[in-house]
């Protein structure tokens, strides 16, 4: 019996993984070759998807990709089931430089196992973190997470240990763990990959968080754009309930934990934690003023830990190997690894988990391979739609929260989108304002009105009718948005706009001199 | 409101946060959420009509008008833009003679924008009736549109 592995991840299926699996099955049955296809998550070498891995004798696997349905017959003819030579031959994926150069802590199992096989998960080290946690007790769990230096991967980069401690100390008999799985940023997909490709990892992370702070109920707030993640998470939760991994008095302790998936409905702002809470309570997703912090007064007024998917998925590793081991990766105050998502105009787009400290240049060129179109790279946007556009000349910057913030950059959710020289940054700046206007929750004026005014100004400028006065107005508007908005949507939309103006003034019809006058204040 | 929707209403109105899941279910059943339901929803959930209507209109997923028989979504976020989604948008709008948010005159296709499917590495991304397509170029877009039109030719 031959064993094959083909990804079932949403993005792999979008480029034909299901069709390829079907054709492989048909071709095999017409040749009377017995085989079984295991549908895995994706390694994240997306330019190679659909990737077909073949199990050879022993544990060795070799891969072929990207496979189109019409490649399947020639693959059979070249004996790929025994590792035969073919132009699509990749070899052992684990030895592929793209994977080998990474440091995979969170994604170590990704692509290798069947997402819904609890046995496979446990066999590959799953639930070791939780076992340790239950043995060590709450104090030490929070201590290890604090020592690890783990910071929230959802955007703000807030230390996770401190957040947990706050909720732990908050007096209440009912506390919640909420997983922020809204992943709204363009150019990001690592949350999706975890939920689809290794769902028990997220569940384990949430259980550890629940145990640490004394919460017995968790919610995963999932965006509706991820139907496969919804299906897989629900199945994974059911499996855990059946096998006694979720429920009351788990593993003979007094710890109980219950988990539910809650589906969003197409609102970017619901990724912001307080808007998320309102939405999770069944209301419009409006941002709440802070304080109080959700850690003290969150879901239905109870102490609530809100963490991003990747933050929670980092926790089992930390609890397995210890906070110090995790903190040995990374630099300065940016500890551990970050799953960086490379997309846009790149030859090799995909998921790259690396320790902090790697330069953006390495990510773009050594992993990403430069532009797909072969034209010069003009700009990258880092940190999602609220992140700045950076020119090539700044790419020596290391991936590091503090270093990036020196140039008004953000790590955000770890997404990097590349653009070649056909991009017009004035159009992208206009788009940023449009996005903000579209997605504004409407609670505060700088964002609600400012984004629309910003769009109008940009339109005037793009049509070549922008005067110096308009430029002045635009800077003033950005200033107001940054300083007077209630949340990051209005407060950060000026980042892409101002960076575009600063580094690419020609695209707006201005000269460097025009901008310099304002550069000091912004 | 038919029996099935009544049952859903009875079930979800007992939950403290059931309104959004209820809307998802109704839309799954009917394709949209009729505004006529609002008074009954409000009284079952013990909320004001304004609150119920407020939630309904806040979220991009929910609609109060029946959509076309087919739903075509095109991602227009940055990563897809950098790979040329503008061309796909232009093609779709021309071929269907509608703008985003509209339904073709024959009621066959509703065209909607999306801000990211999480398929950014394999963009540009388009979805037709929930099935996602990656690395879509203009030819593939034409084929997708033709495949819908064949269905109702
Ligand atoms: C406009 C806006 C959108 C956000 N979207 C997300 C999101 O999609 N996913 C996410 O995890 N965090 C998002 N955040 C950050 C959250 O508010 C919050 O900081 C995070 O969920 C906390 O978890 P962490 O500490 O694990 O990062 C967003 C913030 C803002 C201001
Ligand atoms: S900045 Fe925008 S999204 Fe944030 S609270 Fe104000 S109006 Fe709402
Ligand atoms: S930007 Fe289009 S799928 Fe993410």
XYZ file of C-alpha atoms and ligand atoms in Angstrom:
718
model
C 0.000 0.000 0.000
C 1.488 3.301 -1.062
C 1.004 6.287 1.212
C 0.687 9.808 -0.156
C 0.302 13.151 1.543
C -1.590 16.029 -0.049
C -2.544 19.236 1.715
C -6.190 19.939 2.401
C -5.526 23.502 3.500
C -7.871 26.144 2.063
C -5.146 27.811 0.060
C -3.840 24.554 -1.401
C -7.338 23.514 -2.373
C -7.768 26.906 -4.049
C -5.010 25.974 -6.478
C -6.306 22.477 -7.119
C -5.188 20.129 -4.313
C -8.604 18.392 -4.236
C -8.585 17.839 -8.002
C -5.059 16.478 -7.878
C -5.968 14.078 -5.049
C -8.954 12.887 -7.058
C -6.959 12.329 -10.245
C -4.247 10.482 -8.301
C -6.886 8.157 -6.876
C -8.436 7.517 -10.276
C -5.129 6.939 -11.967
C -4.080 4.518 -9.228
C -7.290 2.559 -9.372
C -7.102 2.294 -13.158
C -3.632 0.828 -12.685
C -4.831 -1.316 -9.776
C -2.263 0.226 -7.473
C -3.444 0.296 -3.863
C -2.749 3.606 -2.205
C -4.052 5.803 0.538
C -3.962 9.564 0.479
C -3.576 11.392 3.761
C -4.863 14.939 3.664
C -2.581 17.126 5.767
C -2.149 20.805 6.463
C 0.260 22.757 4.284
C 3.950 23.263 5.055
C 3.374 26.760 3.744
C 5.664 26.416 0.748
C 2.745 27.799 -1.179
C 4.402 28.274 -4.515
C 4.838 24.474 -4.539
C 1.180 23.730 -3.829
C -0.430 21.445 -4.753
C 2.439 19.461 -3.308
C 2.300 15.685 -3.387
C 4.465 13.808 -0.931
C 5.167 10.130 -1.334
C 6.139 7.844 1.501
C 9.130 5.695 0.584
C 10.307 2.744 2.622
C 11.029 3.680 6.205
C 10.178 7.206 7.238
C 11.544 9.029 4.231
C 9.158 11.056 2.106
C 9.831 12.755 -1.204
C 7.716 15.431 -2.788
C 6.612 16.658 -6.192
C 5.143 20.045 -6.906
C 3.399 22.130 -7.945
C 1.317 19.308 -9.418
C -1.475 20.000 -11.885
C -4.096 17.346 -12.656
C -2.513 16.780 -16.069
C 0.857 16.047 -14.427
C -0.502 13.038 -12.596
C -0.294 10.502 -15.413
C 3.312 11.421 -16.314
C 4.143 11.199 -12.616
C 2.837 7.651 -12.450
C 4.760 6.860 -15.625
C 7.993 8.068 -14.099
C 7.415 5.862 -11.068
C 6.926 8.652 -8.586
C 5.416 6.220 -6.085
C 8.923 4.907 -5.630
C 10.576 8.296 -5.793
C 11.137 8.256 -9.569
C 12.709 11.179 -11.360
C 10.440 13.840 -12.839
C 10.770 17.576 -13.561
C 8.501 18.303 -10.580
C 10.682 16.313 -8.176
C 11.468 18.341 -5.048
C 13.046 15.655 -2.885
C 12.700 15.528 0.862
C 10.735 18.605 1.891
C 12.439 18.649 5.292
C 15.743 19.162 3.466
C 14.391 21.933 1.238
C 16.331 25.131 1.971
C 13.087 27.097 2.376
C 12.096 24.849 5.240
C 15.522 23.968 6.514
C 16.513 27.604 7.047
C 13.496 28.110 9.292
C 13.195 27.467 13.005
C 9.868 25.823 13.451
C 8.576 25.715 17.009
C 4.889 26.414 16.464
C 4.733 24.947 12.995
C 6.863 21.901 13.740
C 4.046 19.478 12.984
C 2.459 21.490 10.210
C 2.082 19.578 6.975
C 3.371 16.369 8.482
C 0.277 15.131 10.248
C -3.389 14.619 9.639
C -4.976 17.640 11.331
C -7.773 15.690 13.004
C -5.739 12.756 14.218
C -5.473 13.203 17.958
C -3.184 10.165 18.123
C -0.775 11.691 15.629
C -0.809 14.927 17.584
C -0.006 13.204 20.855
C 2.612 11.026 19.206
C 4.396 14.135 17.959
C 4.588 15.706 21.395
C 1.095 17.112 21.698
C -0.410 17.787 25.130
C 2.974 17.570 26.812
C 2.715 21.287 27.577
C -0.679 20.867 29.196
C 0.487 17.869 31.236
C 3.405 19.915 32.550
C 1.115 22.837 33.298
C -1.255 20.718 35.360
C 1.676 19.289 37.247
C 3.424 22.599 37.841
C 0.444 24.659 38.941
C -0.734 28.138 38.008
C 2.119 30.110 39.533
C 4.802 28.364 37.591
C 2.798 28.344 34.338
C 2.465 32.116 34.416
C 6.096 32.333 35.419
C 7.292 30.263 32.475
C 5.197 32.278 30.030
C 6.577 35.492 31.524
C 10.140 34.195 31.307
C 9.650 33.192 27.700
C 9.210 36.858 26.807
C 6.277 35.930 24.581
C 4.475 39.002 23.284
C 1.051 39.071 21.697
C 1.259 38.139 18.030
C -2.073 39.736 17.134
C -0.682 43.205 16.699
C 0.015 45.159 19.856
C 2.930 43.022 21.067
C 1.858 43.157 24.707
C 3.650 40.694 27.047
C 1.440 37.640 27.429
C 2.648 36.748 30.915
C 1.568 40.123 32.306
C -1.828 39.851 30.653
C -2.408 36.413 32.147
C -1.290 37.500 35.559
C -3.740 40.410 35.528
C -6.645 38.104 34.783
C -5.426 35.523 37.252
C -5.356 38.119 40.040
C -8.727 39.626 39.097
C -11.285 38.460 41.636
C -14.169 36.624 39.997
C -15.542 33.123 39.932
C -16.194 33.321 36.193
C -13.354 34.084 33.785
C -12.946 33.546 30.070
C -10.303 32.781 27.485
C -11.076 34.331 24.130
C -9.015 33.446 21.111
C -8.841 36.214 18.562
C -9.055 34.316 15.280
C -10.291 37.247 13.245
C -7.056 37.472 11.213
C -8.323 40.403 9.214
C -5.029 41.767 7.930
C -4.391 41.374 4.251
C -1.301 39.287 3.651
C -1.747 37.138 6.750
C -2.701 33.493 6.959
C -0.726 31.880 9.786
C -3.762 31.726 12.116
C -5.699 29.988 9.400
C -2.899 27.491 8.874
C -2.810 26.588 12.560
C -6.564 26.147 12.789
C -6.739 24.048 9.641
C -3.451 22.207 9.890
C -2.866 21.650 13.617
C -6.103 22.503 15.462
C -5.263 20.582 18.641
C -2.309 22.904 19.127
C -4.628 25.888 19.504
C -6.948 23.919 21.763
C -4.023 22.917 23.969
C -2.812 26.522 24.126
C -6.249 27.723 25.176
C -6.497 25.011 27.822
C -3.159 26.014 29.295
C -4.307 29.641 29.347
C -7.581 28.611 30.969
C -5.805 26.608 33.615
C -3.333 29.409 34.304
C -5.881 32.124 34.934
C -8.728 30.033 36.354
C -11.087 30.147 33.385
C -13.275 27.203 32.527
C -14.739 28.492 29.304
C -13.112 29.494 26.042
C -14.390 31.046 22.843
C -12.680 31.090 19.484
C -13.881 34.165 17.620
C -13.390 33.128 14.009
C -13.805 35.247 10.895
C -16.404 33.971 8.463
C -13.958 34.008 5.543
C -12.450 30.781 6.903
C -15.077 28.066 6.360
C -12.591 25.182 6.433
C -11.108 26.354 9.723
C -14.645 26.479 11.125
C -15.307 22.904 10.094
C -11.985 21.558 11.343
C -12.068 23.392 14.669
C -15.548 22.131 15.418
C -14.549 18.579 14.593
C -11.383 18.884 16.672
C -13.396 20.157 19.645
C -15.832 17.253 19.309
C -12.974 14.775 19.223
C -11.466 16.318 22.351
C -14.797 16.099 24.138
C -15.232 12.457 23.171
C -11.743 11.500 24.232
C -11.896 13.353 27.537
C -9.567 16.192 26.592
C -12.300 18.781 27.073
C -14.994 18.785 29.720
C -15.090 18.696 33.484
C -12.452 17.436 35.899
C -9.908 16.715 33.222
C -7.209 14.067 33.685
C -8.309 13.464 37.233
C -7.703 17.048 38.335
C -10.196 19.723 39.358
C -9.591 21.586 36.097
C -12.589 21.879 33.767
C -12.589 23.494 30.366
C -15.194 23.930 27.664
C -14.653 25.441 24.235
C -16.873 26.967 21.555
C -16.345 28.490 18.123
C -18.191 31.738 17.405
C -18.428 32.971 13.851
C -17.884 36.619 12.954
C -19.742 38.227 10.091
C -17.382 40.213 7.920
C -16.173 43.160 9.992
C -12.471 43.979 10.177
C -12.920 46.028 13.327
C -14.010 42.915 15.215
C -10.327 41.969 15.294
C -9.833 44.821 17.756
C -10.248 43.151 21.109
C -12.983 45.273 22.651
C -15.039 45.366 19.450
C -14.559 41.612 19.327
C -16.050 41.291 22.790
C -19.125 43.293 21.817
C -19.536 41.127 18.754
C -19.083 37.988 20.817
C -21.870 39.242 23.052
C -24.086 39.335 19.974
C -23.969 43.088 19.421
C -22.553 45.504 16.866
C -18.776 45.346 17.030
C -18.154 48.757 18.578
C -14.868 49.634 20.234
C -15.056 50.133 23.996
C -13.042 52.850 25.708
C -10.251 51.563 27.952
C -9.857 51.252 30.898
C -11.225 48.945 32.045
C -8.968 46.406 30.390
C -10.601 43.216 29.161
C -8.175 41.326 31.396
C -10.124 42.786 34.327
C -13.544 43.429 32.819
C -14.070 41.674 29.519
C -16.702 39.328 28.186
C -19.992 40.017 29.970
C -18.028 42.132 32.393
C -15.871 39.244 33.596
C -12.059 39.006 33.575
C -11.064 37.811 30.123
C -7.793 36.891 28.467
C -7.891 37.769 24.779
C -5.032 36.312 22.820
C -4.295 35.802 19.188
C -4.140 32.306 17.646
C -0.360 32.345 17.210
C 0.185 33.640 20.739
C -1.831 30.750 22.151
C -0.253 28.277 19.753
C 3.195 29.295 21.034
C 2.306 28.353 24.585
C 2.414 24.529 24.370
C 6.028 24.679 23.147
C 6.948 27.043 25.982
C 5.359 24.745 28.551
C 7.056 21.702 27.009
C 10.567 23.085 26.850
C 10.454 25.924 29.365
C 10.317 29.696 29.114
C 14.108 30.052 29.101
C 14.446 27.739 26.113
C 11.973 29.877 24.196
C 13.665 33.122 25.183
C 16.954 31.877 23.761
C 15.487 32.497 20.318
C 15.177 36.051 19.132
C 16.872 39.328 20.020
C 16.532 42.122 22.571
C 12.958 42.348 23.761
C 11.675 40.397 20.775
C 11.865 36.813 21.923
C 11.097 33.530 20.278
C 9.984 32.908 16.741
C 7.470 34.605 14.500
C 5.602 32.899 11.686
C 6.191 35.482 8.956
C 3.780 35.418 6.078
C 5.262 36.379 2.733
C 2.888 37.333 -0.027
C 2.211 39.716 -2.847
C 4.542 39.978 -5.750
C 7.116 37.370 -4.712
C 8.539 34.347 -6.440
C 8.279 32.136 -3.361
C 5.384 33.316 -1.207
C 4.608 31.313 1.890
C 4.959 30.828 5.601
C 8.365 31.254 7.186
C 8.793 30.699 10.920
C 12.023 32.337 12.069
C 13.499 33.766 15.248
C 13.254 37.544 15.602
C 16.308 39.418 14.401
C 16.369 38.272 10.781
C 16.494 41.194 8.352
C 13.572 42.075 6.130
C 15.940 41.805 3.198
C 16.668 38.179 3.966
C 12.973 37.453 4.178
C 12.171 39.156 0.904
C 15.113 37.913 -1.144
C 16.417 34.730 0.422
C 13.037 33.285 1.245
C 10.749 35.225 -1.061
C 13.140 35.103 -4.005
C 12.439 38.694 -5.066
C 9.532 39.697 -7.258
C 7.556 37.141 -9.203
C 7.317 39.465 -12.195
C 11.094 39.953 -12.222
C 10.629 43.725 -12.158
C 12.399 45.761 -9.471
C 10.896 45.676 -5.999
C 9.422 49.062 -5.194
C 7.866 48.729 -1.768
C 6.836 46.331 0.905
C 4.025 46.743 3.364
C 4.678 45.182 6.730
C 2.165 44.643 9.507
C -1.084 44.553 7.559
C -3.263 47.296 6.092
C -2.348 49.636 8.949
C 1.372 49.116 8.461
C 3.700 51.423 6.546
C 5.021 51.089 3.011
C 8.798 50.812 3.083
C 11.233 51.314 0.224
C 13.956 48.859 -0.691
C 16.595 51.046 0.958
C 15.178 50.359 4.427
C 15.088 46.595 4.203
C 18.209 46.011 6.277
C 16.010 46.555 9.321
C 15.869 43.499 11.557
C 12.591 41.928 12.485
C 12.295 43.323 16.004
C 9.381 45.206 17.601
C 11.526 48.110 18.823
C 13.784 48.407 15.764
C 10.771 48.533 13.489
C 9.013 51.120 15.578
C 12.040 53.398 15.172
C 11.043 53.819 11.543
C 7.347 53.894 12.452
C 7.011 50.306 11.328
C 5.017 47.575 13.026
C 5.367 43.821 13.280
C 1.588 43.565 13.404
C 0.530 40.078 12.595
C 3.760 39.288 10.762
C 2.527 39.763 7.232
C 4.797 41.189 4.551
C 3.375 42.121 1.153
C 5.732 42.927 -1.707
C 5.060 45.229 -4.647
C 7.041 45.659 -7.863
C 7.551 48.995 -9.599
C 4.153 48.970 -11.274
C 2.516 49.965 -7.979
C 1.374 53.535 -7.447
C 1.663 54.448 -3.799
C -0.815 57.305 -4.064
C -3.407 54.728 -5.062
C -2.399 52.503 -2.168
C -2.682 55.453 0.219
C -6.137 56.164 -1.136
C -7.030 52.524 -0.660
C -5.883 52.672 2.975
C -8.271 55.561 3.645
C -11.050 53.802 1.762
C -10.506 50.651 3.801
C -10.683 52.660 7.003
C -13.884 54.383 5.887
C -15.378 51.036 4.935
C -14.431 49.289 8.165
C -14.737 52.092 10.721
C -16.994 51.160 13.631
C -18.184 54.749 13.671
C -17.683 55.447 17.347
C -15.300 58.359 17.029
C -15.206 61.274 14.628
C -11.534 61.362 13.565
C -11.878 57.912 12.070
C -15.478 58.002 10.858
C -15.281 61.381 9.153
C -11.512 61.646 8.781
C -11.173 58.588 6.601
C -13.781 59.843 4.165
C -12.196 63.295 4.070
C -8.846 61.597 3.564
C -10.213 59.707 0.568
C -11.568 62.880 -0.973
C -8.278 64.680 -0.511
C -6.368 61.810 -2.026
C -8.700 61.744 -4.999
C -8.048 65.412 -5.614
C -4.317 64.790 -5.406
C -4.453 61.726 -7.666
C -6.373 63.699 -10.301
C -3.536 66.210 -10.274
C -5.561 68.943 -8.654
C -3.927 68.833 -5.241
C -2.548 72.145 -4.115
C 0.031 72.714 -1.399
C -2.854 73.585 0.834
C -4.359 70.139 0.288
C -1.091 68.539 1.250
C -1.040 70.597 4.399
C -4.582 69.554 5.139
C -3.756 65.910 4.576
C -0.929 66.025 7.106
C -3.178 67.783 9.587
C -5.873 65.229 9.071
C -3.424 62.385 9.663
C -2.228 64.103 12.788
C -5.776 64.313 14.130
C -6.487 60.708 13.297
C -3.330 59.495 15.018
C -3.834 61.521 18.163
C -7.575 61.581 18.619
C -8.862 58.190 17.483
C -10.205 55.800 20.066
C -8.556 52.707 18.575
C -5.856 51.566 16.208
C -7.991 51.549 13.080
C -8.290 55.307 12.920
C -5.044 55.786 14.809
C -2.917 53.769 12.422
C -4.498 54.298 9.022
C -2.219 57.328 8.618
C 0.837 54.999 8.783
C 0.498 53.616 5.261
C -0.519 57.056 4.027
C 2.334 59.032 5.593
C 4.946 56.435 4.702
C 3.782 56.462 1.099
C 4.058 60.249 1.066
C 7.441 60.247 2.712
C 9.134 57.601 0.611
C 7.280 57.906 -2.672
C 6.211 61.564 -3.039
C 6.572 61.385 -6.852
C 3.597 59.057 -6.979
C 1.481 61.857 -5.546
C 2.881 64.476 -7.864
C 4.980 66.060 -5.128
C 8.712 66.463 -4.753
C 10.829 65.412 -1.772
C 11.034 69.104 -0.798
C 7.262 69.419 -0.593
C 7.183 66.657 1.957
C 10.248 67.626 3.974
C 8.452 70.633 5.396
C 6.033 68.302 7.123
C 8.357 65.441 7.853
C 9.484 66.872 11.161
C 6.037 66.858 12.668
C 5.029 63.507 11.234
C -41.643 33.366 9.014
C -41.929 29.654 8.347
C -41.676 26.945 10.956
C -37.982 26.303 10.452
C -37.103 29.951 11.057
C -39.481 30.075 14.032
C -37.620 27.114 15.516
C -34.267 28.753 14.969
C -35.573 31.918 16.590
C -36.858 29.988 19.571
C -33.509 28.250 19.967
C -31.131 31.184 19.517
C -33.167 33.732 21.477
C -32.488 31.738 24.633
C -28.754 32.323 24.249
C -27.223 35.516 25.583
C -25.317 36.076 22.334
C -27.573 34.275 19.878
C -28.445 37.112 17.502
C -25.436 36.882 15.195
C -25.507 33.062 14.988
C -29.247 33.324 14.338
C -28.666 35.693 11.423
C -26.056 33.326 10.000
C -28.577 30.481 10.124
C -31.396 32.470 8.559
C -29.155 33.604 5.756
C -28.004 30.039 5.205
C -31.641 29.009 4.860
C -33.093 31.883 2.853
C -30.092 33.582 1.287
C -30.950 36.820 3.090
C -32.633 38.185 6.191
C -36.021 39.733 5.416
C -36.571 43.065 7.154
C -40.132 41.989 7.928
C -38.706 39.645 10.547
C -37.370 42.493 12.646
C -40.345 43.071 14.967
C -40.634 39.368 15.775
C -36.854 38.984 16.265
C -36.837 41.996 18.560
C -39.597 40.689 20.745
C -38.127 37.177 20.959
C -34.670 38.446 21.882
C -36.168 41.060 24.154
C -34.271 43.820 22.381
C -35.448 47.011 20.717
C -36.079 46.936 16.985
C -33.307 49.499 16.601
C -30.803 47.175 18.257
C -31.811 44.214 16.134
C -31.667 46.299 12.979
C -28.378 47.830 14.111
C -26.685 44.447 14.334
C -28.138 43.340 11.021
C -26.707 46.308 9.157
C -23.358 46.476 10.934
C -21.933 43.291 9.426
C -20.935 43.035 5.791
C -21.984 39.375 5.620
C -25.658 40.021 6.241
C -28.045 41.269 3.589
C -31.689 42.188 3.650
C -32.347 41.563 -0.049
C -32.245 38.222 -1.856
C -28.920 37.770 -3.687
C -28.438 36.466 -7.209
C -28.392 32.713 -7.782
C -24.600 32.827 -7.832
C -22.280 34.788 -5.609
C -18.967 35.894 -7.018
C -16.477 37.432 -4.621
C -13.197 39.027 -5.549
C -10.499 39.858 -3.039
C -9.436 43.469 -3.328
C -6.969 43.667 -0.444
C -3.308 44.629 -0.779
C -1.659 41.281 -1.470
C -4.124 40.517 -4.232
C -3.756 44.050 -5.556
C -0.025 43.553 -5.892
C -0.757 40.554 -8.090
C -3.196 42.354 -10.337
C -6.676 41.827 -8.910
C -7.697 45.144 -10.486
C -7.773 43.475 -13.878
C -10.056 40.747 -12.577
C -12.382 43.267 -10.993
C -12.560 45.247 -14.210
C -13.226 42.107 -16.238
C -15.998 40.920 -13.916
C -17.693 44.294 -13.757
C -17.635 44.626 -17.539
C -18.797 41.117 -18.260
C -21.633 41.239 -15.742
C -22.371 44.934 -16.254
C -22.651 45.541 -12.555
C -20.668 47.135 -9.784
C -19.666 45.627 -6.456
C -22.675 45.041 -4.251
C -25.043 44.658 -7.193
C -26.876 41.761 -8.782
C -26.974 41.310 -12.554
C -30.207 42.370 -14.232
C -31.236 38.750 -14.825
C -30.828 37.967 -11.128
C -28.103 35.429 -11.792
C -24.979 36.881 -10.210
C -24.203 39.043 -7.220
C -20.717 40.545 -7.225
C -19.107 41.225 -3.864
C -15.724 42.491 -2.732
C -13.791 40.691 -0.008
C -10.935 41.986 2.077
C -8.738 38.915 2.163
C -9.517 35.219 2.069
C -6.244 34.287 3.777
C -5.124 32.962 0.415
C -2.682 35.817 -0.072
C 0.263 33.564 -0.968
C -1.773 32.058 -3.792
C -3.567 35.204 -4.886
C -5.252 36.832 -6.645
C -8.234 35.144 -5.041
C -11.801 34.761 -6.210
C -14.626 32.694 -4.815
C -17.680 31.436 -6.616
C -20.532 30.109 -4.500
C -18.141 29.473 -1.648
C -15.482 27.647 -3.647
C -12.156 29.448 -3.518
C -9.876 29.864 -6.528
C -6.268 31.010 -6.335
C -3.736 32.394 -8.837
C -6.629 33.662 -10.894
C -5.710 35.482 -14.084
C -7.981 37.193 -16.587
C -8.492 34.004 -18.609
C -9.460 32.042 -15.539
C -11.817 34.834 -14.539
C -13.440 34.691 -17.972
C -13.856 30.938 -17.606
C -15.464 31.307 -14.194
C -17.926 33.848 -15.509
C -18.626 31.705 -18.561
C -19.276 28.728 -16.303
C -21.980 30.675 -14.500
C -23.481 31.943 -17.715
C -23.575 28.444 -19.168
C -25.644 27.346 -16.218
C -28.394 29.733 -17.167
C -27.910 30.009 -20.932
C -8.190 47.664 14.080
C -7.571 46.515 14.775
C -7.692 45.240 14.240
C -7.132 44.145 14.881
N -7.260 42.906 14.307
C -6.736 41.834 14.948
C -6.878 40.527 14.392
O -7.461 40.355 13.322
N -6.349 39.490 15.064
C -5.687 39.646 16.251
O -5.248 38.669 16.822
N -5.540 40.867 16.790
C -6.046 41.953 16.170
N -5.908 43.192 16.743
C -5.202 43.292 18.047
C -6.179 43.000 19.192
O -6.886 44.175 19.513
C -5.452 42.525 20.446
O -4.358 43.335 20.674
C -4.974 41.104 20.354
O -6.009 40.237 19.969
C -4.444 40.671 21.688
O -3.916 39.369 21.609
P -2.354 39.139 21.701
O -1.877 39.827 22.933
O -2.207 37.671 21.765
O -1.782 39.740 20.459
C -6.434 44.312 16.093
C -6.297 45.596 16.630
C -6.851 46.684 15.981
C -6.677 48.027 16.583
S -10.874 54.713 15.454
Fe -12.500 54.088 14.037
S -12.816 51.948 14.439
Fe -11.656 52.773 16.188
S -13.210 53.376 17.679
Fe -12.867 55.165 16.411
S -14.434 54.986 14.782
Fe -14.278 52.984 15.742
S -5.103 39.714 0.089
Fe -6.388 38.595 -1.222
S -6.515 36.694 -0.207
Fe -5.370 37.890 1.187
